[in-house]
PDB file of C-alpha atoms and ligand atoms in Angstrom:
ATOM      1  CA  MET N   1      15.025  13.740 -11.491  1.00 40.00           C
ATOM      2  CA  MET N   2      15.984  10.643 -13.479  1.00 41.00           C
ATOM      3  CA  TRP N   3      16.590  11.133 -17.196  1.00 42.00           C
ATOM      4  CA  ALA N   4      15.625   8.403 -19.611  1.00 46.00           C
ATOM      5  CA  GLY N   5      18.780   6.764 -20.922  1.00 50.00           C
ATOM      6  CA  ALA N   6      21.098   8.148 -18.254  1.00 56.00           C
ATOM      7  CA  PRO N   7      23.012   5.507 -16.277  1.00 57.00           C
ATOM      8  CA  PRO N   8      21.715   5.017 -12.736  1.00 58.00           C
ATOM      9  CA  SER N   9      23.670   6.677  -9.929  1.00 62.00           C
ATOM     10  CA  PRO N  10      25.494   4.423  -7.414  1.00 58.00           C
ATOM     11  CA  PRO N  11      22.693   4.661  -4.811  1.00 58.00           C
ATOM     12  CA  GLN N  12      20.107   3.870  -7.485  1.00 58.00           C
ATOM     13  CA  LEU N  13      22.203   0.917  -8.627  1.00 54.00           C
ATOM     14  CA  ARG N  14      22.404  -0.409  -5.075  1.00 57.00           C
ATOM     15  CA  GLN N  15      18.632  -0.109  -4.792  1.00 56.00           C
ATOM     16  CA  ILE N  16      18.092  -1.903  -8.108  1.00 50.00           C
ATOM     17  CA  LYS N  17      20.413  -4.741  -7.036  1.00 50.00           C
ATOM     18  CA  GLU N  18      18.632  -5.066  -3.683  1.00 51.00           C
ATOM     19  CA  THR N  19      15.377  -5.351  -5.556  1.00 50.00           C
ATOM     20  CA  ILE N  20      16.668  -8.027  -7.879  1.00 47.00           C
ATOM     21  CA  ARG N  21      18.087 -10.164  -5.061  1.00 53.00           C
ATOM     22  CA  ARG N  22      15.262 -12.596  -4.305  1.00 57.00           C
ATOM     23  CA  PRO N  23      14.870 -14.676  -1.171  1.00 58.00           C
ATOM     24  CA  ALA N  24      14.797 -18.435  -1.804  1.00 59.00           C
ATOM     25  CA  THR N  25      11.288 -18.626  -0.359  1.00 61.00           C
ATOM     26  CA  LEU N  26       9.791 -16.905  -3.388  1.00 59.00           C
ATOM     27  CA  ARG N  27       8.140 -19.096  -5.956  1.00 56.00           C
ATOM     28  CA  ARG N  28       7.598 -17.795  -9.427  1.00 50.00           C
ATOM     29  CA  MET N  29       3.992 -17.558 -10.542  1.00 49.00           C
ATOM     30  CA  THR N  30       1.982 -16.010 -13.285  1.00 44.00           C
ATOM     31  CA  HIS N  31      -0.658 -13.485 -12.433  1.00 46.00           C
ATOM     32  CA  PRO N  32      -3.354 -12.736 -13.296  1.00 44.00           C
ATOM     33  CA  ASP N  33      -4.469 -16.312 -13.643  1.00 49.00           C
ATOM     34  CA  PRO N  34      -7.792 -16.881 -11.894  1.00 46.00           C
ATOM     35  CA  ALA N  35      -7.219 -20.646 -11.911  1.00 47.00           C
ATOM     36  CA  GLN N  36      -4.217 -20.175  -9.618  1.00 54.00           C
ATOM     37  CA  SER N  37      -6.231 -18.582  -6.868  1.00 60.00           C
ATOM     38  CA  ASP N  38      -9.159 -19.933  -4.892  1.00 65.00           C
ATOM     39  CA  ARG N  39      -9.787 -16.540  -3.349  1.00 77.00           C
ATOM     40  CA  ALA N  40     -11.863 -13.823  -4.959  1.00 89.00           C
ATOM     41  CA  ALA N  41     -10.075 -10.878  -6.516  1.00 93.00           C
ATOM     42  CA  VAL N  42     -10.564  -7.541  -4.814  1.00 95.00           C
ATOM     43  CA  PHE N  43      -8.632  -5.563  -7.428  1.00 95.00           C
ATOM     44  CA  ARG N  44      -7.765  -6.357 -11.001  1.00 96.00           C
ATOM     45  CA  ALA N  45      -5.702  -3.993 -13.106  1.00 97.00           C
ATOM     46  CA  GLU N  46      -5.498  -4.750 -16.812  1.00 97.00           C
ATOM     47  CA  GLY N  47      -3.108  -3.059 -19.188  1.00 98.00           C
ATOM     48  CA  VAL N  48      -2.788   0.011 -17.003  1.00 98.00           C
ATOM     49  CA  THR N  49      -0.613   2.821 -18.310  1.00 98.00           C
ATOM     50  CA  ARG N  50      -0.037   6.287 -16.910  1.00 98.00           C
ATOM     51  CA  VAL N  51       1.626   9.072 -18.809  1.00 98.00           C
ATOM     52  CA  TYR N  52       2.351  12.344 -17.040  1.00 97.00           C
ATOM     53  CA  ARG N  53       2.629  15.265 -19.417  1.00 94.00           C
ATOM     54  CA  THR N  54       4.484  18.368 -18.308  1.00 90.00           C
ATOM     55  CA  GLY N  55       4.687  20.777 -21.211  1.00 90.00           C
ATOM     56  CA  ALA N  56       6.376  18.938 -24.074  1.00 91.00           C
ATOM     57  CA  VAL N  57       7.782  16.182 -21.832  1.00 94.00           C
ATOM     58  CA  ALA N  58       5.917  12.889 -21.389  1.00 96.00           C
ATOM     59  CA  VAL N  59       6.835  10.629 -18.473  1.00 96.00           C
ATOM     60  CA  HIS N  60       5.674   7.024 -18.899  1.00 97.00           C
ATOM     61  CA  ALA N  61       5.197   6.113 -15.238  1.00 98.00           C
ATOM     62  CA  LEU N  62       3.317   2.853 -15.958  1.00 98.00           C
ATOM     63  CA  ARG N  63       3.773   0.942 -19.195  1.00 98.00           C
ATOM     64  CA  GLY N  64       1.065  -1.719 -19.164  1.00 98.00           C
ATOM     65  CA  VAL N  65       0.518  -3.232 -15.727  1.00 98.00           C
ATOM     66  CA  ASP N  66      -1.602  -6.328 -15.091  1.00 97.00           C
ATOM     67  CA  LEU N  67      -2.113  -7.018 -11.424  1.00 96.00           C
ATOM     68  CA  ARG N  68      -4.502  -8.861  -9.203  1.00 96.00           C
ATOM     69  CA  LEU N  69      -5.043  -8.454  -5.470  1.00 96.00           C
ATOM     70  CA  ASP N  70      -6.999 -11.185  -3.723  1.00 96.00           C
ATOM     71  CA  GLU N  71      -9.127 -11.026  -0.613  1.00 95.00           C
ATOM     72  CA  ALA N  72      -7.167 -10.967   2.645  1.00 95.00           C
ATOM     73  CA  GLU N  73      -3.860 -10.988   0.801  1.00 96.00           C
ATOM     74  CA  MET N  74      -0.770  -9.089   1.951  1.00 96.00           C
ATOM     75  CA  VAL N  75       1.151  -7.949  -1.127  1.00 97.00           C
ATOM     76  CA  VAL N  76       4.446  -6.145  -0.956  1.00 97.00           C
ATOM     77  CA  LEU N  77       4.999  -3.841  -3.918  1.00 97.00           C
ATOM     78  CA  LEU N  78       8.700  -3.384  -4.320  1.00 96.00           C
ATOM     79  CA  GLY N  79      10.756  -1.279  -6.697  1.00 95.00           C
ATOM     80  CA  ALA N  80      13.394   1.390  -6.990  1.00 94.00           C
ATOM     81  CA  SER N  81      12.490   5.035  -6.631  1.00 94.00           C
ATOM     82  CA  GLY N  82      10.655   6.225  -9.746  1.00 96.00           C
ATOM     83  CA  SER N  83       9.559   2.725 -10.823  1.00 97.00           C
ATOM     84  CA  GLY N  84       5.858   3.668 -10.626  1.00 97.00           C
ATOM     85  CA  LYS N  85       4.798   2.276  -7.231  1.00 97.00           C
ATOM     86  CA  SER N  86       2.976   5.372  -5.977  1.00 97.00           C
ATOM     87  CA  THR N  87       1.396   5.933  -9.366  1.00 98.00           C
ATOM     88  CA  LEU N  88       0.010   2.389  -9.325  1.00 98.00           C
ATOM     89  CA  MET N  89      -1.254   2.711  -5.762  1.00 98.00           C
ATOM     90  CA  ASN N  90      -2.964   6.017  -6.527  1.00 97.00           C
ATOM     91  CA  ILE N  91      -4.682   4.433  -9.516  1.00 97.00           C
ATOM     92  CA  LEU N  92      -5.876   1.415  -7.488  1.00 97.00           C
ATOM     93  CA  GLY N  93      -7.187   3.764  -4.809  1.00 96.00           C
ATOM     94  CA  ALA N  94      -8.940   5.886  -7.449  1.00 96.00           C
ATOM     95  CA  LEU N  95      -6.994   8.982  -6.463  1.00 95.00           C
ATOM     96  CA  ASP N  96      -5.797   9.264 -10.048  1.00 95.00           C
ATOM     97  CA  PRO N  97      -7.125   7.768 -13.317  1.00 95.00           C
ATOM     98  CA  PRO N  98      -4.996   5.601 -15.608  1.00 97.00           C
ATOM     99  CA  THR N  99      -4.186   6.904 -19.077  1.00 98.00           C
ATOM    100  CA  GLU N 100      -5.193   3.546 -20.571  1.00 98.00           C
ATOM    101  CA  GLY N 101      -6.373   0.218 -19.241  1.00 98.00           C
ATOM    102  CA  ARG N 102      -8.975  -0.956 -16.805  1.00 97.00           C
ATOM    103  CA  VAL N 103      -9.138  -1.197 -13.042  1.00 97.00           C
ATOM    104  CA  PHE N 104     -11.805  -3.336 -11.419  1.00 97.00           C
ATOM    105  CA  PHE N 105     -12.781  -3.306  -7.770  1.00 97.00           C
ATOM    106  CA  ARG N 106     -14.658  -6.611  -7.418  1.00 94.00           C
ATOM    107  CA  ASP N 107     -16.821  -6.494 -10.542  1.00 91.00           C
ATOM    108  CA  ARG N 108     -16.982  -2.717 -10.778  1.00 95.00           C
ATOM    109  CA  ASP N 109     -14.996  -0.955 -13.475  1.00 96.00           C
ATOM    110  CA  LEU N 110     -13.473   2.065 -11.719  1.00 96.00           C
ATOM    111  CA  THR N 111     -12.338   3.531 -15.015  1.00 95.00           C
ATOM    112  CA  ARG N 112     -15.998   3.973 -15.973  1.00 95.00           C
ATOM    113  CA  ALA N 113     -17.203   5.364 -12.639  1.00 96.00           C
ATOM    114  CA  SER N 114     -18.269   8.976 -12.077  1.00 96.00           C
ATOM    115  CA  ASP N 115     -16.366  11.246  -9.666  1.00 95.00           C
ATOM    116  CA  ARG N 116     -19.187  10.815  -7.188  1.00 96.00           C
ATOM    117  CA  GLN N 117     -18.989   7.035  -7.368  1.00 96.00           C
ATOM    118  CA  LEU N 118     -15.213   7.183  -6.958  1.00 96.00           C
ATOM    119  CA  THR N 119     -15.534   9.364  -3.868  1.00 94.00           C
ATOM    120  CA  ALA N 120     -17.981   6.846  -2.380  1.00 93.00           C
ATOM    121  CA  PHE N 121     -15.664   3.989  -3.363  1.00 95.00           C
ATOM    122  CA  ARG N 122     -12.696   5.561  -1.550  1.00 94.00           C
ATOM    123  CA  ARG N 123     -14.790   6.441   1.487  1.00 92.00           C
ATOM    124  CA  ASP N 124     -16.368   3.004   1.879  1.00 92.00           C
ATOM    125  CA  HIS N 125     -13.770   0.524   0.718  1.00 95.00           C
ATOM    126  CA  VAL N 126     -10.206   1.848   0.867  1.00 96.00           C
ATOM    127  CA  GLY N 127      -7.916   2.868   3.706  1.00 96.00           C
ATOM    128  CA  PHE N 128      -4.806   4.880   2.840  1.00 97.00           C
ATOM    129  CA  VAL N 129      -1.568   5.096   4.804  1.00 97.00           C
ATOM    130  CA  PHE N 130       1.198   7.423   3.631  1.00 96.00           C
ATOM    131  CA  GLN N 131       4.826   7.908   4.596  1.00 94.00           C
ATOM    132  CA  PHE N 132       4.110  11.088   6.537  1.00 94.00           C
ATOM    133  CA  TYR N 133       1.183  10.270   8.803  1.00 94.00           C
ATOM    134  CA  ASN N 134      -0.976  13.325   7.908  1.00 94.00           C
ATOM    135  CA  LEU N 135      -2.511  13.573  11.372  1.00 97.00           C
ATOM    136  CA  VAL N 136      -4.281  16.756  12.451  1.00 97.00           C
ATOM    137  CA  PRO N 137      -1.833  18.305  14.963  1.00 97.00           C
ATOM    138  CA  SER N 138      -4.503  19.996  17.091  1.00 98.00           C
ATOM    139  CA  LEU N 139      -6.432  16.754  17.678  1.00 98.00           C
ATOM    140  CA  THR N 140      -5.547  13.846  19.977  1.00 98.00           C
ATOM    141  CA  ALA N 141      -4.976  10.343  18.621  1.00 98.00           C
ATOM    142  CA  ARG N 142      -8.535   9.390  19.508  1.00 98.00           C
ATOM    143  CA  GLU N 143      -9.953  12.537  17.884  1.00 98.00           C
ATOM    144  CA  ASN N 144      -7.935  11.948  14.726  1.00 98.00           C
ATOM    145  CA  VAL N 145      -9.526   8.505  14.383  1.00 98.00           C
ATOM    146  CA  ALA N 146     -12.961   9.860  15.326  1.00 97.00           C
ATOM    147  CA  LEU N 147     -12.829  12.163  12.281  1.00 95.00           C
ATOM    148  CA  VAL N 148     -13.298   9.044  10.201  1.00 93.00           C
ATOM    149  CA  THR N 149     -15.572   7.005  12.453  1.00 92.00           C
ATOM    150  CA  GLU N 150     -18.081   9.871  12.563  1.00 92.00           C
ATOM    151  CA  ILE N 151     -18.718   9.671   8.819  1.00 87.00           C
ATOM    152  CA  ALA N 152     -18.271   5.929   8.128  1.00 88.00           C
ATOM    153  CA  ARG N 153     -21.134   3.493   7.605  1.00 88.00           C
ATOM    154  CA  ASP N 154     -20.199   0.697   9.999  1.00 90.00           C
ATOM    155  CA  PRO N 155     -17.095   1.861  11.847  1.00 95.00           C
ATOM    156  CA  MET N 156     -15.393   0.363  14.862  1.00 96.00           C
ATOM    157  CA  THR N 157     -14.912   2.727  17.803  1.00 97.00           C
ATOM    158  CA  PRO N 158     -11.733   4.850  17.839  1.00 97.00           C
ATOM    159  CA  GLU N 159     -10.721   2.911  20.964  1.00 97.00           C
ATOM    160  CA  GLU N 160     -11.000  -0.440  19.177  1.00 96.00           C
ATOM    161  CA  ALA N 161      -9.126   0.830  16.104  1.00 97.00           C
ATOM    162  CA  LEU N 162      -6.304   2.174  18.289  1.00 97.00           C
ATOM    163  CA  ALA N 163      -6.177  -1.050  20.321  1.00 96.00           C
ATOM    164  CA  ARG N 164      -5.845  -3.148  17.152  1.00 94.00           C
ATOM    165  CA  VAL N 165      -2.524  -1.441  16.420  1.00 95.00           C
ATOM    166  CA  ASN N 166      -1.417  -1.347  20.059  1.00 94.00           C
ATOM    167  CA  ILE N 167      -1.533   2.384  20.540  1.00 96.00           C
ATOM    168  CA  ASP N 168      -4.660   2.739  22.698  1.00 96.00           C
ATOM    169  CA  HIS N 169      -2.526   3.645  25.710  1.00 96.00           C
ATOM    170  CA  ARG N 170      -1.594   6.896  23.932  1.00 97.00           C
ATOM    171  CA  MET N 171      -5.149   7.733  22.912  1.00 97.00           C
ATOM    172  CA  ASP N 172      -5.276  11.156  24.558  1.00 98.00           C
ATOM    173  CA  HIS N 173      -1.918  12.318  23.281  1.00 98.00           C
ATOM    174  CA  PHE N 174      -1.406  14.852  20.514  1.00 98.00           C
ATOM    175  CA  PRO N 175       0.688  13.914  17.457  1.00 97.00           C
ATOM    176  CA  ALA N 176       3.601  16.078  18.638  1.00 97.00           C
ATOM    177  CA  GLU N 177       3.741  13.973  21.826  1.00 98.00           C
ATOM    178  CA  LEU N 178       4.122  10.728  19.861  1.00 97.00           C
ATOM    179  CA  SER N 179       7.100   9.153  18.101  1.00 95.00           C
ATOM    180  CA  GLY N 180       7.016   8.657  14.329  1.00 95.00           C
ATOM    181  CA  GLY N 181       6.113   4.989  14.702  1.00 95.00           C
ATOM    182  CA  GLU N 182       3.342   5.819  17.159  1.00 96.00           C
ATOM    183  CA  GLN N 183       1.955   8.483  14.846  1.00 97.00           C
ATOM    184  CA  GLN N 184       1.994   6.010  11.993  1.00 96.00           C
ATOM    185  CA  ARG N 185       0.064   3.499  14.081  1.00 96.00           C
ATOM    186  CA  VAL N 186      -2.541   6.186  14.792  1.00 97.00           C
ATOM    187  CA  ALA N 187      -2.702   6.794  11.036  1.00 97.00           C
ATOM    188  CA  ILE N 188      -3.237   3.042  10.494  1.00 97.00           C
ATOM    189  CA  ALA N 189      -5.959   3.025  13.166  1.00 97.00           C
ATOM    190  CA  ARG N 190      -7.621   5.896  11.321  1.00 97.00           C
ATOM    191  CA  ALA N 191      -7.378   3.994   8.023  1.00 96.00           C
ATOM    192  CA  ILE N 192      -8.861   0.730   9.382  1.00 96.00           C
ATOM    193  CA  ALA N 193     -11.576   2.207  11.623  1.00 96.00           C
ATOM    194  CA  LYS N 194     -14.110   2.150   8.790  1.00 95.00           C
ATOM    195  CA  ARG N 195     -13.324  -1.554   8.147  1.00 95.00           C
ATOM    196  CA  PRO N 196     -12.074  -1.091   4.592  1.00 95.00           C
ATOM    197  CA  GLU N 197     -11.647  -4.154   2.382  1.00 95.00           C
ATOM    198  CA  VAL N 198      -8.333  -2.816   1.156  1.00 97.00           C
ATOM    199  CA  LEU N 199      -5.494  -0.995   2.852  1.00 98.00           C
ATOM    200  CA  LEU N 200      -3.089   0.836   0.548  1.00 98.00           C
ATOM    201  CA  CYS N 201       0.170   1.815   2.255  1.00 98.00           C
ATOM    202  CA  ASP N 202       2.756   3.947   0.457  1.00 97.00           C
ATOM    203  CA  GLU N 203       6.164   3.600   2.155  1.00 97.00           C
ATOM    204  CA  PRO N 204       4.585   3.488   5.631  1.00 97.00           C
ATOM    205  CA  THR N 205       7.961   2.770   7.229  1.00 95.00           C
ATOM    206  CA  GLY N 206       9.921   5.084   4.929  1.00 93.00           C
ATOM    207  CA  ALA N 207      10.570   7.682   7.614  1.00 92.00           C
ATOM    208  CA  LEU N 208      11.111   5.276  10.512  1.00 93.00           C
ATOM    209  CA  ASP N 209      14.064   3.574  12.189  1.00 92.00           C
ATOM    210  CA  SER N 210      14.140  -0.205  12.550  1.00 90.00           C
ATOM    211  CA  THR N 211      12.467  -0.477  15.970  1.00 91.00           C
ATOM    212  CA  THR N 212       9.515   1.755  15.187  1.00 92.00           C
ATOM    213  CA  GLY N 213       9.367   0.440  11.624  1.00 94.00           C
ATOM    214  CA  VAL N 214       8.956  -3.115  12.907  1.00 94.00           C
ATOM    215  CA  GLN N 215       6.122  -1.961  15.186  1.00 94.00           C
ATOM    216  CA  VAL N 216       4.345  -0.473  12.189  1.00 95.00           C
ATOM    217  CA  LEU N 217       4.815  -3.677  10.160  1.00 96.00           C
ATOM    218  CA  GLU N 218       3.512  -5.672  13.131  1.00 95.00           C
ATOM    219  CA  ALA N 219       0.435  -3.455  13.243  1.00 94.00           C
ATOM    220  CA  LEU N 220      -0.197  -4.015   9.524  1.00 95.00           C
ATOM    221  CA  ALA N 221       0.335  -7.779   9.803  1.00 95.00           C
ATOM    222  CA  GLN N 222      -2.010  -7.898  12.798  1.00 93.00           C
ATOM    223  CA  VAL N 223      -4.781  -6.050  10.956  1.00 94.00           C
ATOM    224  CA  ASN N 224      -4.314  -8.297   7.934  1.00 95.00           C
ATOM    225  CA  ALA N 225      -4.541 -11.433  10.088  1.00 94.00           C
ATOM    226  CA  ASP N 226      -7.395 -10.298  12.378  1.00 93.00           C
ATOM    227  CA  LEU N 227      -9.634  -8.431   9.956  1.00 94.00           C
ATOM    228  CA  GLY N 228      -8.595 -10.047   6.661  1.00 94.00           C
ATOM    229  CA  THR N 229      -7.948  -6.638   5.140  1.00 96.00           C
ATOM    230  CA  ALA N 230      -6.278  -7.041   1.747  1.00 97.00           C
ATOM    231  CA  THR N 231      -3.106  -4.977   2.018  1.00 97.00           C
ATOM    232  CA  VAL N 232      -0.732  -3.428  -0.490  1.00 98.00           C
ATOM    233  CA  LEU N 233       2.503  -2.426   1.203  1.00 98.00           C
ATOM    234  CA  ILE N 234       4.850  -0.298  -0.872  1.00 97.00           C
ATOM    235  CA  THR N 235       8.484  -0.279   0.101  1.00 94.00           C
ATOM    236  CA  HIS N 236      11.946  -0.082  -1.360  1.00 87.00           C
ATOM    237  CA  ASN N 237      13.386  -2.170   1.499  1.00 90.00           C
ATOM    238  CA  ALA N 238      13.900  -5.593  -0.105  1.00 90.00           C
ATOM    239  CA  ASP N 239      13.866  -7.442   3.223  1.00 91.00           C
ATOM    240  CA  ILE N 240      10.288  -6.371   3.949  1.00 95.00           C
ATOM    241  CA  GLN N 241       9.079  -8.587   1.086  1.00 94.00           C
ATOM    242  CA  ARG N 242       9.597 -11.601   3.339  1.00 94.00           C
ATOM    243  CA  ILE N 243       6.560 -10.706   5.481  1.00 95.00           C
ATOM    244  CA  ALA N 244       4.250 -10.790   2.443  1.00 96.00           C
ATOM    245  CA  ASP N 245       1.994 -13.471   0.973  1.00 95.00           C
ATOM    246  CA  ARG N 246       2.979 -12.217  -2.443  1.00 96.00           C
ATOM    247  CA  VAL N 247       5.642  -9.944  -3.854  1.00 97.00           C
ATOM    248  CA  VAL N 248       5.225  -7.771  -6.922  1.00 97.00           C
ATOM    249  CA  VAL N 249       8.259  -5.937  -8.242  1.00 97.00           C
ATOM    250  CA  LEU N 250       7.980  -2.923 -10.511  1.00 97.00           C
ATOM    251  CA  ALA N 251      10.816  -1.621 -12.651  1.00 97.00           C
ATOM    252  CA  ASP N 252      10.454   1.254 -15.052  1.00 97.00           C
ATOM    253  CA  GLY N 253       6.655   1.101 -15.027  1.00 98.00           C
ATOM    254  CA  ARG N 254       6.367  -2.645 -15.579  1.00 98.00           C
ATOM    255  CA  VAL N 255       5.755  -5.665 -13.362  1.00 98.00           C
ATOM    256  CA  VAL N 256       9.002  -7.620 -13.569  1.00 97.00           C
ATOM    257  CA  ARG N 257       8.207 -10.151 -10.840  1.00 96.00           C
ATOM    258  CA  ASP N 258       4.989 -11.477  -9.318  1.00 96.00           C
ATOM    259  CA  GLU N 259       5.639 -14.271  -6.866  1.00 95.00           C
ATOM    260  CA  VAL N 260       4.168 -16.114  -3.934  1.00 95.00           C
ATOM    261  CA  ASN N 261       6.194 -16.107  -0.744  1.00 93.00           C
ATOM    262  CA  THR N 262       6.114 -19.619   0.673  1.00 90.00           C
ATOM    263  CA  GLU N 263       7.623 -18.820   4.063  1.00 89.00           C
ATOM    264  CA  ARG N 264       6.320 -15.660   5.593  1.00 90.00           C
ATOM    265  CA  ILE N 265       8.552 -14.301   8.343  1.00 92.00           C
ATOM    266  CA  ALA N 266       7.437 -12.215  11.319  1.00 94.00           C
ATOM    267  CA  PRO N 267       7.988  -8.445  11.098  1.00 94.00           C
ATOM    268  CA  SER N 268      10.386  -8.711  14.050  1.00 93.00           C
ATOM    269  CA  GLU N 269      12.724 -10.813  11.860  1.00 93.00           C
ATOM    270  CA  VAL N 270      13.014  -8.144   9.162  1.00 92.00           C
ATOM    271  CA  SER N 271      16.455  -6.613   8.925  1.00 85.00           C
ATOM    272  CA  TRP N 272      16.486  -2.931   8.149  1.00 81.00           C
TER     273      TRP N 272
HETATM  274  P1  ADP X 301       7.780   5.495  -7.099  1.00 88.07           P
HETATM  275  O1  ADP X 301       6.633   5.648  -6.165  1.00 88.07           O
HETATM  276  O2  ADP X 301       8.069   4.064  -7.438  1.00 88.07           O
HETATM  277  O3  ADP X 301       9.003   6.189  -6.606  1.00 88.07           O
HETATM  278  P2  ADP X 301       6.252   7.221  -8.865  1.00 88.07           P
HETATM  279  O4  ADP X 301       5.005   6.464  -9.184  1.00 88.07           O
HETATM  280  O5  ADP X 301       6.151   8.292  -7.856  1.00 88.07           O
HETATM  281  O6  ADP X 301       7.398   6.181  -8.497  1.00 88.07           O
HETATM  282  O7  ADP X 301       6.808   7.884 -10.195  1.00 88.07           O
HETATM  283  C1  ADP X 301       6.996   7.179 -11.413  1.00 88.07           C
HETATM  284  C2  ADP X 301       7.517   8.144 -12.449  1.00 88.07           C
HETATM  285  O8  ADP X 301       6.512   9.124 -12.734  1.00 88.07           O
HETATM  286  C3  ADP X 301       8.748   8.926 -12.034  1.00 88.07           C
HETATM  287  O9  ADP X 301       9.558   9.127 -13.152  1.00 88.07           O
HETATM  288  C4  ADP X 301       8.169  10.241 -11.542  1.00 88.07           C
HETATM  289  O10 ADP X 301       9.109  11.289 -11.676  1.00 88.07           O
HETATM  290  C5  ADP X 301       7.003  10.428 -12.462  1.00 88.07           C
HETATM  291  N1  ADP X 301       5.897  11.183 -11.834  1.00 88.07           N
HETATM  292  C6  ADP X 301       5.208  10.812 -10.719  1.00 88.07           C
HETATM  293  N2  ADP X 301       4.243  11.714 -10.433  1.00 88.07           N
HETATM  294  C7  ADP X 301       4.331  12.672 -11.396  1.00 88.07           C
HETATM  295  C8  ADP X 301       3.582  13.871 -11.664  1.00 88.07           C
HETATM  296  N3  ADP X 301       2.562  14.249 -10.909  1.00 88.07           N
HETATM  297  N4  ADP X 301       3.956  14.593 -12.757  1.00 88.07           N
HETATM  298  C9  ADP X 301       4.976  14.218 -13.542  1.00 88.07           C
HETATM  299  N5  ADP X 301       5.697  13.103 -13.360  1.00 88.07           N
HETATM  300  C10 ADP X 301       5.385  12.333 -12.293  1.00 88.07           C
HETATM  301 MG1   MG X 302       6.539   6.595  -4.314  1.00 88.07          MG
END
């Protein structure tokens, strides 16, 4: 638990410094500015705040966030623990409403949608990937993906989804028979099988070592390149920002940086 006003602990300080260190390939830009982009916006967040109230205590997790995500864009969302990354992702994915502000998916105002419309929005348009894979242990990799393809409107086959993230050779294995990185790739296959326009990934490499983490980043980069899936990749590893088209840094519930990355590196070049 971080108390407002308390000095950050040494590990938190290290994380904050890592976040502030910016690679030379990042170019400062102002977003949202429609004139700067020739691509259509998939998401637009305007003045988004989120206050969590627990008894008498109010936590201001987001303090007025403006953000735009364009078609086919790979955005890394970076920030220290507690900076509001998960809160923002949950609001974009309509898992949680903002306290104030607007969130648009294309030209639809999600903050005015009914619960039913939001459920349909999540089902049809958004893929989620979380730190801990959330696979069903009693089902094989293929069956885990099939759970989604059976209810989607225009899905790819489980085999194709698994092949796109290079895990089709383990299709008939159960989660317990797979490494963390392999399980995460099955989770990504499950998320992309319905061909979502947006993939929201919350610390997808957070529980992985460098080798398996790189494989997961490669899978995400591959999907982004092949299918043009707009991707938000949350991380607190500052080096991962170098694989992005754009980097957005949150600190204390605010966007403190929003920059284009001019030289994207391959996931295999990321240092852990
Ligand atoms: P991050 O993902 O960057 O680590 P979060 O979005 O999870 O940050 O959290 C931002 C702030 O909101 C933190 O101070 C956290 O403790 C607080 N917070 C997050 N979720 C809740 C919740 N459900 N109830 C109360 N406070 C929360
Ligand atoms: Mg988080």
